[in-house]
Structures are given as structure tokens and as C-alpha cells.
Coordinates of C-alpha atoms and ligand atoms in Angstrom, one line a residue:
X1 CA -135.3 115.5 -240.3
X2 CA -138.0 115.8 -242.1
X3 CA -138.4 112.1 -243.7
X4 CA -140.4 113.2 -246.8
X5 CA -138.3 116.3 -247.6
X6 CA -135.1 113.7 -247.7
X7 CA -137.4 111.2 -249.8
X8 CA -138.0 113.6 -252.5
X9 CA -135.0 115.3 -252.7
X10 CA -133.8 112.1 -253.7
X11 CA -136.1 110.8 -256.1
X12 CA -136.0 114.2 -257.8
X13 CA -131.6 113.7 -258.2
X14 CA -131.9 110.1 -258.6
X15 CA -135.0 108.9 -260.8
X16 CA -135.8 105.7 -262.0
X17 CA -134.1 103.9 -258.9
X18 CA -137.0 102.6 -257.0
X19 CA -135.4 99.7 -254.7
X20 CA -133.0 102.5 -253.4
X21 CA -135.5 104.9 -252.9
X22 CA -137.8 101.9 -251.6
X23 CA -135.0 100.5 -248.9
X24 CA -134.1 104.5 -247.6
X25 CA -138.0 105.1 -247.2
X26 CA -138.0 102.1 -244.5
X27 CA -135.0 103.5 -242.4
X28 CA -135.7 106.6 -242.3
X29 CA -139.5 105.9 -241.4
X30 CA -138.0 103.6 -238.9
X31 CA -135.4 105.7 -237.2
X32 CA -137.6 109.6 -237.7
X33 CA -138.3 109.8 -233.9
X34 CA -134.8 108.6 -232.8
X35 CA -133.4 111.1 -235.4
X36 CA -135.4 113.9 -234.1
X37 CA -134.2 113.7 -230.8
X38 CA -130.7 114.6 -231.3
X39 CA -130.5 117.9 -232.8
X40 CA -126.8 117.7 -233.7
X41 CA -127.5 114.8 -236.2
X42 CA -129.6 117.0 -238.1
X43 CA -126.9 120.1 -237.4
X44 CA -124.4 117.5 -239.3
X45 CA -126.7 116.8 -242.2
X46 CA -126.2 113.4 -240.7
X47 CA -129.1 111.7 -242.9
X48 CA -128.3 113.6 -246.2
X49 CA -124.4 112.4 -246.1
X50 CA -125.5 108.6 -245.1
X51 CA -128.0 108.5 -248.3
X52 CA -125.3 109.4 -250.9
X53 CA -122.9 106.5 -250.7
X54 CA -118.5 107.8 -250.3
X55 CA -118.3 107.0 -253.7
X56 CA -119.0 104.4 -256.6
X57 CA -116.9 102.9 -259.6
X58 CA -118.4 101.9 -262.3
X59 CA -116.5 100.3 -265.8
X60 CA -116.3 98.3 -268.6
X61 CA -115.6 94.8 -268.2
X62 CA -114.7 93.2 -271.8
X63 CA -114.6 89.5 -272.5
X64 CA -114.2 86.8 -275.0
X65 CA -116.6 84.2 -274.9
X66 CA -116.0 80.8 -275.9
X67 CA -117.2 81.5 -280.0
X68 CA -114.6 84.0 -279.8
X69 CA -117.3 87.2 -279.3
X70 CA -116.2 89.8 -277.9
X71 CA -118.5 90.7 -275.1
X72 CA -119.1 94.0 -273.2
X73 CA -120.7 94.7 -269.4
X74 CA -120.8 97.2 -266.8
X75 CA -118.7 96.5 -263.6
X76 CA -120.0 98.4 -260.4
X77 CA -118.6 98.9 -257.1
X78 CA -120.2 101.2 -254.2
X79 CA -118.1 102.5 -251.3
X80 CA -121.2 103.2 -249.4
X81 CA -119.9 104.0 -245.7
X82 CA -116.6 103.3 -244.2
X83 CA -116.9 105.2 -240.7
X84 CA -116.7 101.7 -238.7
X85 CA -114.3 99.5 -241.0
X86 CA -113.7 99.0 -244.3
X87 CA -115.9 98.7 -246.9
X88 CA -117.7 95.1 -247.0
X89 CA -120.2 93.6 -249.3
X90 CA -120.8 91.3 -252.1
X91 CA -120.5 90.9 -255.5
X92 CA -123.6 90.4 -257.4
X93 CA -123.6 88.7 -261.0
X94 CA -127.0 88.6 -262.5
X95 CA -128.6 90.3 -265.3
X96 CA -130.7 92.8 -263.4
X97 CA -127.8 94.3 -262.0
X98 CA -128.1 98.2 -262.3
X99 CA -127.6 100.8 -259.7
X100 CA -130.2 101.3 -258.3
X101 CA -130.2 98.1 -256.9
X102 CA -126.6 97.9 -256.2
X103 CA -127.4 101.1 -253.9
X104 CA -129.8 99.7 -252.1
X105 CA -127.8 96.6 -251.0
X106 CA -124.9 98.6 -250.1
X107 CA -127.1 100.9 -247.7
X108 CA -129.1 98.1 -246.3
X109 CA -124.9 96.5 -246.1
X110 CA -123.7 99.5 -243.4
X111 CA -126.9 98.8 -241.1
X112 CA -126.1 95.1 -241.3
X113 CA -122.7 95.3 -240.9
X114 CA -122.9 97.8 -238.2
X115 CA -125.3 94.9 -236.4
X116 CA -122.4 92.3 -236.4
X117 CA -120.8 94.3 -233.9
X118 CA -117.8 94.0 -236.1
X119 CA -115.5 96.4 -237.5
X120 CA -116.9 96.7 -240.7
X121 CA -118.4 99.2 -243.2
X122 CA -121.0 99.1 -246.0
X123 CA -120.8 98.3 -250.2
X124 CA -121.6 96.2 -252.6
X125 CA -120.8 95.4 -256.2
X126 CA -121.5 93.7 -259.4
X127 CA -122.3 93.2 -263.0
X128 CA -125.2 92.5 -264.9
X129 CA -123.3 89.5 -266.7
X130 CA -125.3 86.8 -266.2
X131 CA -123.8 83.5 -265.6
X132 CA -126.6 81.9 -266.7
X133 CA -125.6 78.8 -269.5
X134 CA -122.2 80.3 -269.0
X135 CA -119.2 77.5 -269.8
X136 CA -116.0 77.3 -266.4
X137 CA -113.9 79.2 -268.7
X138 CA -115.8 81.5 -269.7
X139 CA -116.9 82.3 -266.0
X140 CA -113.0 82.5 -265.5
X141 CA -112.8 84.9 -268.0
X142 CA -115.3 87.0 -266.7
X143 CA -114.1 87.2 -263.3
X144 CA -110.6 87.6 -264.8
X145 CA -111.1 90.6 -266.3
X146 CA -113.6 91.9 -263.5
X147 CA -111.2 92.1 -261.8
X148 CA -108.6 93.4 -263.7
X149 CA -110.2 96.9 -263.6
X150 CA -111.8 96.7 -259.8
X151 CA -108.8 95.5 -258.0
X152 CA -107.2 98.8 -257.9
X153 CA -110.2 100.2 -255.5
X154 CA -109.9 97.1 -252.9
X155 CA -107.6 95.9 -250.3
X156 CA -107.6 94.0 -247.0
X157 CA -108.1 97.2 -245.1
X158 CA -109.9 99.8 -247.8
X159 CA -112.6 97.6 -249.3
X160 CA -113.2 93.1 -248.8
X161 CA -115.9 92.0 -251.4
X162 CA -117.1 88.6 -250.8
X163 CA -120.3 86.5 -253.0
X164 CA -123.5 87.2 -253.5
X165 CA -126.3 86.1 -256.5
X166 CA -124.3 84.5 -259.0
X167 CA -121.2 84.8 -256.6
X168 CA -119.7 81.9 -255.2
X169 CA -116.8 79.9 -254.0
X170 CA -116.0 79.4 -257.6
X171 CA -116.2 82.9 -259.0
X172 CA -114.8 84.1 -256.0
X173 CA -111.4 81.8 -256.1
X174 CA -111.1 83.6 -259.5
X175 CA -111.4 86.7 -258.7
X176 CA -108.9 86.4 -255.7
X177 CA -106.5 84.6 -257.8
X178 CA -106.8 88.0 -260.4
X179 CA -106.1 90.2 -257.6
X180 CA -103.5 88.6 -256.3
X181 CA -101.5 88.8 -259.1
X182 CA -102.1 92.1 -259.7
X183 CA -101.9 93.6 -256.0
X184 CA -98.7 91.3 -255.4
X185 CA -100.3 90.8 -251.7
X186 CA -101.7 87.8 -250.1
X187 CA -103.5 89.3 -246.9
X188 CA -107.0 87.7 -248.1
X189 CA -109.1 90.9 -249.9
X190 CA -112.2 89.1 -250.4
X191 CA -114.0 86.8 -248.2
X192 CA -115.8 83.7 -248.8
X193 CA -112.4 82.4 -250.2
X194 CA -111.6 78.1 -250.4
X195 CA -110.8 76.7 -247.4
X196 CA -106.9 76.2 -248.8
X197 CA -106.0 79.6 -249.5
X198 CA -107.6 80.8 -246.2
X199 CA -111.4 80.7 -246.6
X200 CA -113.4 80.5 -243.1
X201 CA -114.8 77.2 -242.3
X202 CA -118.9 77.6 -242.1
X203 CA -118.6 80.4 -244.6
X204 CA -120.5 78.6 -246.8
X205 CA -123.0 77.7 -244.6
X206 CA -123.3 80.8 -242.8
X207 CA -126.1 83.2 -244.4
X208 CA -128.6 80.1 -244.1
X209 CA -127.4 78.6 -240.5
X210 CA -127.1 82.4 -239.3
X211 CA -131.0 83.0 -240.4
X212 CA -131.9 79.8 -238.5
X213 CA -129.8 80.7 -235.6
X214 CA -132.1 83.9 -235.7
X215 CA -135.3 82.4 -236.3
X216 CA -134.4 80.2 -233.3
X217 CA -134.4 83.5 -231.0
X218 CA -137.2 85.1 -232.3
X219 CA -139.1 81.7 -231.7
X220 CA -138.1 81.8 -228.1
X221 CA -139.8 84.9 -227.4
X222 CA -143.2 83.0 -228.3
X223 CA -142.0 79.2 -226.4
X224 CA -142.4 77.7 -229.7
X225 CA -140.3 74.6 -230.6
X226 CA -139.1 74.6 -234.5
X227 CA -139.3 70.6 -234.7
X228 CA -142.1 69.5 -237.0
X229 CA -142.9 72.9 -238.4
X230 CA -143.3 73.1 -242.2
X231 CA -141.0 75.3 -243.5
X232 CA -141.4 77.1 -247.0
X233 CA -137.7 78.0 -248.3
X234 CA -137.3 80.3 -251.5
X235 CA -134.3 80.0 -254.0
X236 CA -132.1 77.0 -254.4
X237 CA -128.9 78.8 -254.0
X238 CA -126.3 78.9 -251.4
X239 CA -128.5 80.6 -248.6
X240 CA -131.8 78.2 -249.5
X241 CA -129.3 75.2 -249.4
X242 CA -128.3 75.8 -245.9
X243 CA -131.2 76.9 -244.5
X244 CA -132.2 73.9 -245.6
X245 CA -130.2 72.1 -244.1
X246 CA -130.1 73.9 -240.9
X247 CA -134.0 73.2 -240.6
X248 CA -133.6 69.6 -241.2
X249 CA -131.0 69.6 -238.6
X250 CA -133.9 70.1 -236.2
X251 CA -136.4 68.6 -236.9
X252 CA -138.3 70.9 -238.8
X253 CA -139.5 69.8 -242.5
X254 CA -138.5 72.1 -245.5
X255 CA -141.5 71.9 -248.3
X256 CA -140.0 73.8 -251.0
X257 CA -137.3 75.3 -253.2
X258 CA -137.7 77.4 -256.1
X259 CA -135.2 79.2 -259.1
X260 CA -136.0 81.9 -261.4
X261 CA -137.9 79.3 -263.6
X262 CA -140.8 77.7 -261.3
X263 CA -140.7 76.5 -257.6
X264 CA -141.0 72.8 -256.3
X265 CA -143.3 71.2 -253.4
X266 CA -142.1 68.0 -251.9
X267 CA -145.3 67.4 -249.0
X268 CA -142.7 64.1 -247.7
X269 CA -140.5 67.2 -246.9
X270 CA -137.0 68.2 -248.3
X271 CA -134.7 64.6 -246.8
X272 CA -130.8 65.5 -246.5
X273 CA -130.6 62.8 -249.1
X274 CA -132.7 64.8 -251.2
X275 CA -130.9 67.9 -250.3
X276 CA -127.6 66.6 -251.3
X277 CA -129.1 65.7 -254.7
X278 CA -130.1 69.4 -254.8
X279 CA -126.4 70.7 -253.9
X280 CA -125.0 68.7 -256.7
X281 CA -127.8 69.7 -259.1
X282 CA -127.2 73.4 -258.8
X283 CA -123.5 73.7 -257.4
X284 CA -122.5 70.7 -259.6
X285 CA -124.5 70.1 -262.5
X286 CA -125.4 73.6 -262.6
X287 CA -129.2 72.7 -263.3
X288 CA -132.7 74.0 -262.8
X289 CA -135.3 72.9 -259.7
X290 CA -137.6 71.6 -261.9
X291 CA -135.2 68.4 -262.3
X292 CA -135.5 67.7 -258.7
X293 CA -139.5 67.2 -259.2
X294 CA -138.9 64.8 -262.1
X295 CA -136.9 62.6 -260.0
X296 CA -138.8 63.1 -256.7
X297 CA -142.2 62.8 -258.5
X298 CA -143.2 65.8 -256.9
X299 CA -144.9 68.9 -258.1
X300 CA -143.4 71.9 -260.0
X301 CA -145.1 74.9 -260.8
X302 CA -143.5 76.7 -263.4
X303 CA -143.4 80.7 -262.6
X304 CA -145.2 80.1 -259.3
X305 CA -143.9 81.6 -255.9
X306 CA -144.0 79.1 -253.4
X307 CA -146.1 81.5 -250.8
X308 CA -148.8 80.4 -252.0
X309 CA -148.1 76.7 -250.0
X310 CA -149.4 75.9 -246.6
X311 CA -147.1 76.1 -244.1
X312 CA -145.7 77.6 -240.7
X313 CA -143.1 79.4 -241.7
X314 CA -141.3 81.3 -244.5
X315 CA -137.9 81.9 -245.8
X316 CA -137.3 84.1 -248.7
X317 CA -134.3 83.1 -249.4
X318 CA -134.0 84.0 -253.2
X319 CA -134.0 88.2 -254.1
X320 CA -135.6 91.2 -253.8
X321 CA -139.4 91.9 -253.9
X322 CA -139.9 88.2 -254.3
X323 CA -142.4 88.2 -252.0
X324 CA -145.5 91.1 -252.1
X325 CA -148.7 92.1 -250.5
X326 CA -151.0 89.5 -251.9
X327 CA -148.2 86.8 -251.1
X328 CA -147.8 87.9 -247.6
X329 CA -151.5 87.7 -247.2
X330 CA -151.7 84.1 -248.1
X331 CA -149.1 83.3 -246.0
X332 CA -151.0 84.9 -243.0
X333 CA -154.5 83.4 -243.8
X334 CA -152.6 79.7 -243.9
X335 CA -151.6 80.4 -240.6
X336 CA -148.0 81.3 -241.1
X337 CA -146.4 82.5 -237.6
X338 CA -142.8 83.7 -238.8
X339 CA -141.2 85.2 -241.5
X340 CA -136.9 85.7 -241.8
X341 CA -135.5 86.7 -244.5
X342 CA -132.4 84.9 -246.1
X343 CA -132.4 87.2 -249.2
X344 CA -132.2 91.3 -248.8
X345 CA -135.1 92.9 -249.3
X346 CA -137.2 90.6 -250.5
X347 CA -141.1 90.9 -248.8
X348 CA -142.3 94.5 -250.2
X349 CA -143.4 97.3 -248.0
X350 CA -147.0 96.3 -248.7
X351 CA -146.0 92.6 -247.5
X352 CA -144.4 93.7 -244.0
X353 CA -147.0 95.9 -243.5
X354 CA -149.2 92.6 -243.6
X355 CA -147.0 90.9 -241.0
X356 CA -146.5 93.4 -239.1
X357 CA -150.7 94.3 -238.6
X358 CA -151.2 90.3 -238.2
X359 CA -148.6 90.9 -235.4
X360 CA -146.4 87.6 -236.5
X361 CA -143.0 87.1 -236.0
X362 CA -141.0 89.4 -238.6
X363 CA -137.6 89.7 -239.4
X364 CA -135.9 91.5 -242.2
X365 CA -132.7 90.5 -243.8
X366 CA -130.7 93.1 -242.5
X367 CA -130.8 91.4 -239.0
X368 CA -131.8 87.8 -240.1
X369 CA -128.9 87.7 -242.7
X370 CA -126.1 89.2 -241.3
X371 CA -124.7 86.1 -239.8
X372 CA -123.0 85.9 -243.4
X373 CA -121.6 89.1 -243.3
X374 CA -120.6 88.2 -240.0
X375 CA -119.0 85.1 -240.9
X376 CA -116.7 87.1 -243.4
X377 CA -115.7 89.5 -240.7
X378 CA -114.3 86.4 -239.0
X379 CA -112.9 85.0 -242.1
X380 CA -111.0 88.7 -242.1
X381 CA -110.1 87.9 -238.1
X382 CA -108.4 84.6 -238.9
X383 CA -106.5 86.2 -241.9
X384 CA -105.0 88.9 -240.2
X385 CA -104.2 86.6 -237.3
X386 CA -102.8 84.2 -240.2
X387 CA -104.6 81.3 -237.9
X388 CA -107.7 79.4 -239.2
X389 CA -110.2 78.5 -236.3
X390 CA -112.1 75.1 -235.8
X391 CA -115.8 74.7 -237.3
X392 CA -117.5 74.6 -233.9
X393 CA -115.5 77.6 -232.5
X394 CA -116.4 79.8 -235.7
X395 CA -120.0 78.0 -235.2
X396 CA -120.2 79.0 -231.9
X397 CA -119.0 83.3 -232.5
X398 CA -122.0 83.2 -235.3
X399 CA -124.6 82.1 -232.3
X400 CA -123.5 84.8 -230.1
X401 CA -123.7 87.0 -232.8
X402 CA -127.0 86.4 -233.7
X403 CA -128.0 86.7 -230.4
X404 CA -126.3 89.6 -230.2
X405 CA -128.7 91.4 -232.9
X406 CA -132.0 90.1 -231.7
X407 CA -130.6 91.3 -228.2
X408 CA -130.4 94.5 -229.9
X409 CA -133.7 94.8 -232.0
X410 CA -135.6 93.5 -228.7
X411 CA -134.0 96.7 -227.0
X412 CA -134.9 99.1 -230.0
X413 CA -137.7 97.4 -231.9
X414 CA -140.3 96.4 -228.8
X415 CA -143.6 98.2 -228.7
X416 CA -145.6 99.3 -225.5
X417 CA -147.7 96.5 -226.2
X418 CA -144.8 93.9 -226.4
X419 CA -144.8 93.1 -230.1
X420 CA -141.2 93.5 -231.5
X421 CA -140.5 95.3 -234.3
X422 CA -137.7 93.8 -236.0
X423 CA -137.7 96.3 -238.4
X424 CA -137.7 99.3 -236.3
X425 CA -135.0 97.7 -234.1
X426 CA -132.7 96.9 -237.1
X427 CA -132.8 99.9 -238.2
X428 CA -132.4 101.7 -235.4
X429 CA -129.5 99.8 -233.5
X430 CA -127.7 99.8 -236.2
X431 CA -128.0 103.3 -237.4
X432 CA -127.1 104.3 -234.2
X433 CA -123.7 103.1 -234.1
X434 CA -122.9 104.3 -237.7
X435 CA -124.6 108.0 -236.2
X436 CA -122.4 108.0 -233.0
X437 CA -118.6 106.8 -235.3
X438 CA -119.8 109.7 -238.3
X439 CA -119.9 112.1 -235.1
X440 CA -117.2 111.7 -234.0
X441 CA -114.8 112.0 -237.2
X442 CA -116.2 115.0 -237.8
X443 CA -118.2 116.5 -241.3
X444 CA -116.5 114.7 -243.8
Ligands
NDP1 P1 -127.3 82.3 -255.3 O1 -127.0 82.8 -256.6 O2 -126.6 81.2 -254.7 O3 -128.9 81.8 -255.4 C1 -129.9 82.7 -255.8 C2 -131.2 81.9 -255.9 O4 -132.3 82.8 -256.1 C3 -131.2 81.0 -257.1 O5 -132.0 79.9 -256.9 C4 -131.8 81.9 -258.2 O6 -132.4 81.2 -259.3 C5 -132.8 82.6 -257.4 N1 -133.1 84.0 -258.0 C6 -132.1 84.9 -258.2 N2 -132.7 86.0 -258.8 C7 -134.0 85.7 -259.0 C8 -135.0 86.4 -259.6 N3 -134.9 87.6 -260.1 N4 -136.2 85.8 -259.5 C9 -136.4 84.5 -259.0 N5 -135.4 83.8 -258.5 C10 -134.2 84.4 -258.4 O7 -127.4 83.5 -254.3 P2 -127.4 83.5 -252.7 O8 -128.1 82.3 -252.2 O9 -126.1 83.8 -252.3 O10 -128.3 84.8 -252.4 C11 -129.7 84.8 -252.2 C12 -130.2 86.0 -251.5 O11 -129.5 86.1 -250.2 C13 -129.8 87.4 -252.2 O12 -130.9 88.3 -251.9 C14 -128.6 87.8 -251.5 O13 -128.4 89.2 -251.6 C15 -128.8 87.3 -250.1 N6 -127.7 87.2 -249.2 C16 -126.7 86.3 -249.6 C17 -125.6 86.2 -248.7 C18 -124.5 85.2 -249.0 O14 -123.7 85.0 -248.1 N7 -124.5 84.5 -250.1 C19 -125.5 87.0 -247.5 C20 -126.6 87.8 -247.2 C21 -127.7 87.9 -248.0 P3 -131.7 81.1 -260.7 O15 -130.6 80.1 -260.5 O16 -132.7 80.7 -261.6 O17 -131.2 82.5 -261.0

């Protein structure tokens, strides 16, 4: 393989979709040498076939809003790779939504998933509606009609959506209600479901405790205790809220939480009485940060990033590219000593370059994330089984699991001089598994 040949040939059929072309460029950098040292993956066109997802849906998803407008968006969903289960991914609502990055989640989503060590295969949807000052009912709407055109292309064992930006237990229970009564099933085709109509306990909590869980390990390899660290927490949505609450948990002190608006900086640290206020602000109330300063008397820095704080370590924990070069060296020259991800790509190439020189502790969403993923695999598990496990014993199968993947990116990802490269080790451990399952089934 030749990784710049593959590169361009993309960019050259597929213009103007820079986070795609920007989240292939690190695998393949990552797994070239790997790659080049099986000749039959190249004999298979192995790389070419896993940068085109199987195939993607895209439609029209009409609406009436509450004025009685009639309103028009585009519905996506992309069957990226199903060679080790079916399709899994989220459903994104927010008004950036295009393809581009809708790709690039669903091919970061088959590494990941392939990670879990679960039977599970890549995708990702969405729309760019934006629920944004959106009424219930018009949100029900929405996800009403959605759904009325994607349920067709899912089921429990073809393709499981679950939340993601914009997406959660709300907009999911909608959708699954839709698609119930259209499928005339009830085998659980999406994940993330309410606890009643067979949602996994920890669910919720599992992208933020799972990225903890993960930090923990990576913290290990260094003897250093997480108590009393200042932590620096992006977003304010479901992965920033339990990370949060994770962190405080043990000991360590959360300083900030941000929204597309502005970030916050509480130096008392984030209390869990504070943090509740914050879960009914935005899962409740459905307000912005800046409300939490006014009643804290803290500050708020409208349009900031909250990189630019002091502290020990950071969790971007919010969207893509939220955190770049500059930001990442700040972070590093105010002693920062480890960085893992909540969100999917969010530190640039630039900014992991950074990290990776100042040879801190690095990990990227695809192996710092997946514990939500993961999560949903078990929700799948207790479906099939038409059982519901216990909070500690579902707790307890997301440790192991993130165990499991830093088990794995210390075997791929560690350099002659010791340093581990989470990235490389992501990358690589999970290709690797997706390589060995499309070789076996043949060119398809
Ligand atoms: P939520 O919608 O619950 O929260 C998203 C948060 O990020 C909000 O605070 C939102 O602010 C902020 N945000 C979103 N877009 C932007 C933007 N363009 N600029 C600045 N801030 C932004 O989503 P989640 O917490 O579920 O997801 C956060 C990240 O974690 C995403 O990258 C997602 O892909 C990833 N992830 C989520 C998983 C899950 O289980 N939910 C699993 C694995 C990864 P505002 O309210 O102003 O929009």
C-alpha cells in the first residue's frame, strides 16, 4: 500500500470531505508497516474496499413544526463494515451533519467496535436537524418521521443505531417506539433504550465511566494516582456529565464544562451537588452552561475553549477538532500529563502530534470511548438473552473491557523506547481483526 496513492485517490473521488479524508490519513499512517507486511492484504485490495463504506442511505425527512411549517432535512445512514457483526453506530442530530463527517465516524466506528472484542460492525447516522430551541413534540416529530423512512435499512441483526450529539434517551425512546410499529418486532434495534422497555443499566453512564476506566490504565503505566488531579472536561452533554462524575468519584476535581456557546471554570471544582444542578440544567431544563456560572459565581468565557485552563489533565469530551495545535500546546506548557478523548476525533493531527513529541499520556477516542459502544453490545447481549443484568455486573464487563483495549494498544502501540502509542495501537489492533474476518469471507 502505498498510503499517499490511497489518500489521493480519495480526495480526488470525494472532495470537500476533509474530516473523512483527515480520520483515513491517521490509520493508514498508523497501520502502513503492518500493511506492508502481508502481501495478500494488498492482493485483496484490502485498504481500498475498507475506505468506501458497504453502502449509505441518504433521504428526506419532512416535518411539521409546531407553527404548522413544513420543514425539510437530510436523513443519513452509513453501513460502513459489517464483516464482524452488524452494523453499529450512533445517530447524530446537529446542524453540521453532512457526510463527510458522518463517514468519518462510521470508519473511526469499525476500528472501535472491532476493539470491544464484540461482535459488532461499523456505521453511523444522522441529520443535520438541529434540536436546538426545539419544543418535546416537535422533537417527537422529528424522530417520528426519521424513522419512518430509515427503519426499513435496520434490524436487531442487520444494523443497531444507538445516540450520539443531539441523541439521547429521549430521542432514542422515539425512534424505537417508530420502528417498532413499523417493523412489528420487539427484539431491541437500537441501543441506549429506557431501562423499561429493555435499555442496559450504565448505558447512560458508560461513554464517560468507560473513558475514566481508561484513563485509569493508562495512569497505571506511569504509578500515578488520579485523586486530587485537576481535571479539564469539554461539553456538558451526556459523556462530559459522567466523566464528571466518574472523576469526582475519585477524588479527582473536574474544573470545567463548556457548550457550543462559551465554557465555564469553577477553581472550588465541579461538587456532585453542582453536577446534579448541571444534569437538570441540560437534560432537564434543556439550558446553556453559562447558567451554571451565574448561580455558582464562577467565571464564563463566552466562545472560549477551556484548554486554555491550568490543569493536569484533559477530556475532550464535546466534538470533533475541538481541540488544535495551539490548544494542545498550552495544555503541554501548563504541565498537562494526559489526554483521553470522550468525543471522536476531537484534538487535530497538529494537536496529537504535540502530545505525542512531549511524550504525554495520549489516548484517542477510538480506544478511550468505546466503552459506550461497548456498553450497547451488552445492551444487545441482554436483549437477545431477554434477561437484564445487575449494575455492578454490566459495571464490572465494561472494566475488563477497557482493559482489554489498553491490553491491546500496549501490545501494538509501544515504541522501542517504551512510550506507547495509543494511536498506533488503536489502529492497528483493531484493523487487524477487521483484516483477518474480510479475509476470510472472501472479495466481496
Ligand atoms: P451530547 O449531545 O449529549 O453533548 C454534546 C456536547 O458537546 C454539548 O455540550 C454540546 O453543546 C457540545 N457541542 C456539540 N457540538 C459542538 C460544537 N460544534 N462546538 C462546541 N460544542 C459542541 O453528545 P454526547 O455527549 O453524546 O457526545 C459528545 C461526543 O462524544 C461526540 O463526539 C460523540 O460522537 C462522542 N461519543 C458519544 C458516545 C455516546 O455514548 N453518547 C459514545 C462515543 C463517543 P451544545 O449543547 O451547545 O450543542
Amino acid at each position: 500500500m502505498k498510503v499517499q496513492e490511497v489518500l489521493n485517490d480519495l480526495k480526488r473521488r470525494f472532495p470537500n470531505e476533509s474530516e473523512y479524508h483527515q480520520a483515513v490519513t491517521e490509520v493508514l499512517e498508523s497501520i502502513e508497516e503492518v500493511y506492508n507486511q502481508h502481501p495478500e492484504f494488498d492482493k485483496a485490495g484490502l485498504i481500498e474496499r475498507l475506505c468506501i463504506p458497504d453502502r449509505i442511505f441518504s433521504f428526506r425527512v419532512t416535518w411539521v413544526d409546531d407553527k404548522g411549517k413544513v420543514q425539510v432535512n437530510m436523513g443519513y445512514r452509513i453501513q460502513h463494515n459489517n464483516v464482524i457483526g452488524p452494523y453499529k453506530g450512533g445517530i447524530r442530530f446537529h446542524s453540521s451533519v453532512n457526510l463527510s463527517i458522518l463517514k468519518f465516524l462510521a470508519f473511526e466506528q469499525t476500528f472501535k467496535n472491532s476493539l470491544t472484542t464484540l461482535p459488532m460492525g461499523g456505521g453511523k447516522g444522522g441529520s443535520d436537524f438541529s434540536p436546538r430551541g426545539k419544543s418535546s413534540a416537535e422533537i417527537m416529530r422529528f424522530c417520528q418521521a426519521f424513522i419512518l423512512e430509515l427503519w426499513r435499512h435496520i434490524g436487531p441483526d442487520t444494523d443497531v443505531p444507538a445516540g450520539d450529539i443531539g441523541v439521547g434517551g429521549r430521542e432514542v425512546a422515539y425512534m424505537y417506539g417508530m420502528y417498532k410499529k413499523l417493523a412489528k418486532e420487539n427484539t431491541g434495534t437500537f441501543t441506549g433504550k429506557g431501562i423499561e422497555f429493555g435499555g442496559s443499566l450504565i448505558r447512560p453512564e458508560a461513554t464517560g465511566y468507560g473513558n475514566i476506566y481508561f484513563l485509569l490504565e493508562m495512569l497505571k503505566t506511569g504509578k500515578i494516582d488520579i485523586k486530587g488531579k485537576k481535571c479539564l472536561v469539554s461539553g456538558s452533554g451526556n459523556v462530559a456529565q459522567y466523566t464528571c462524575e466518574k472523576l469526582i468519584e475519585l477524588g479527582a476535581i473536574p474544573v470545567t464544562l463548556s457548550d457550543s456557546d462559551g465554557y465555564i471554570y469553577d477553581p472550588e471544582g465541579i461538587t456532585r451537588e453542582k453536577l446534579d444542578f448541571v444534569m437538570d440544567l441540560k437534560n432537564i431544563q434543556r439550558g446553556r452552561i453559562r447558567e451554571y456560572a451565574e448561580h455558582y459565581g464562577c467565571k464564563y468565557v463566552p466562545g472560549g475553549r477551556v484548554w486554555t485552563e491550568k490543569g493536569d489533565i484533559a477530556l475532550p469530551s464535546a466534538t470533533q477538532n475541538e481541540l488544535n495545535g495551539d490548544d494542545a500546546k498550552i495544555l503541554v506548557a501548563n504541565g498537562c500529563i494526559a489526554v483521553s478523548e470522550g468525543a471522536n476525533m476531537p484534538s487535530t493531527p497538529e494537536a496529537i502530534e504535540v502530545f505525542q513529541h512531549a511524550k504525554i499520556l495520549y489516548a484517542p477516542g477510538k480506544a478511550a470511548n468505546a466503552g459506550g459502544v461497548a456498553t450497547s453490545g451488552l445492551e444487545m447481549t441482554q436483549n437477545s438473552m431477554r434477561l437484564g443484568w445487575t449494575r455492578e455486573e454490566v459495571d464490572e464487563k465494561l472494566k475488563r473491557i477497557m482493559s482489554d483495549i489498553h491490553r491491546q494498544c500496549i501490545r501494538y502501540g509501544t515504541e522501542p523506547d517504551g512510550y506507547i502509542n495509543y494511536v498506533k495501537g488503536a489502529n492497528i489492533a483493531g484493523f487487524m481483526k477487521v483484516a483477518k474476518a474480510m479475509m476470510a469471507q472472501g472479495i466481496l
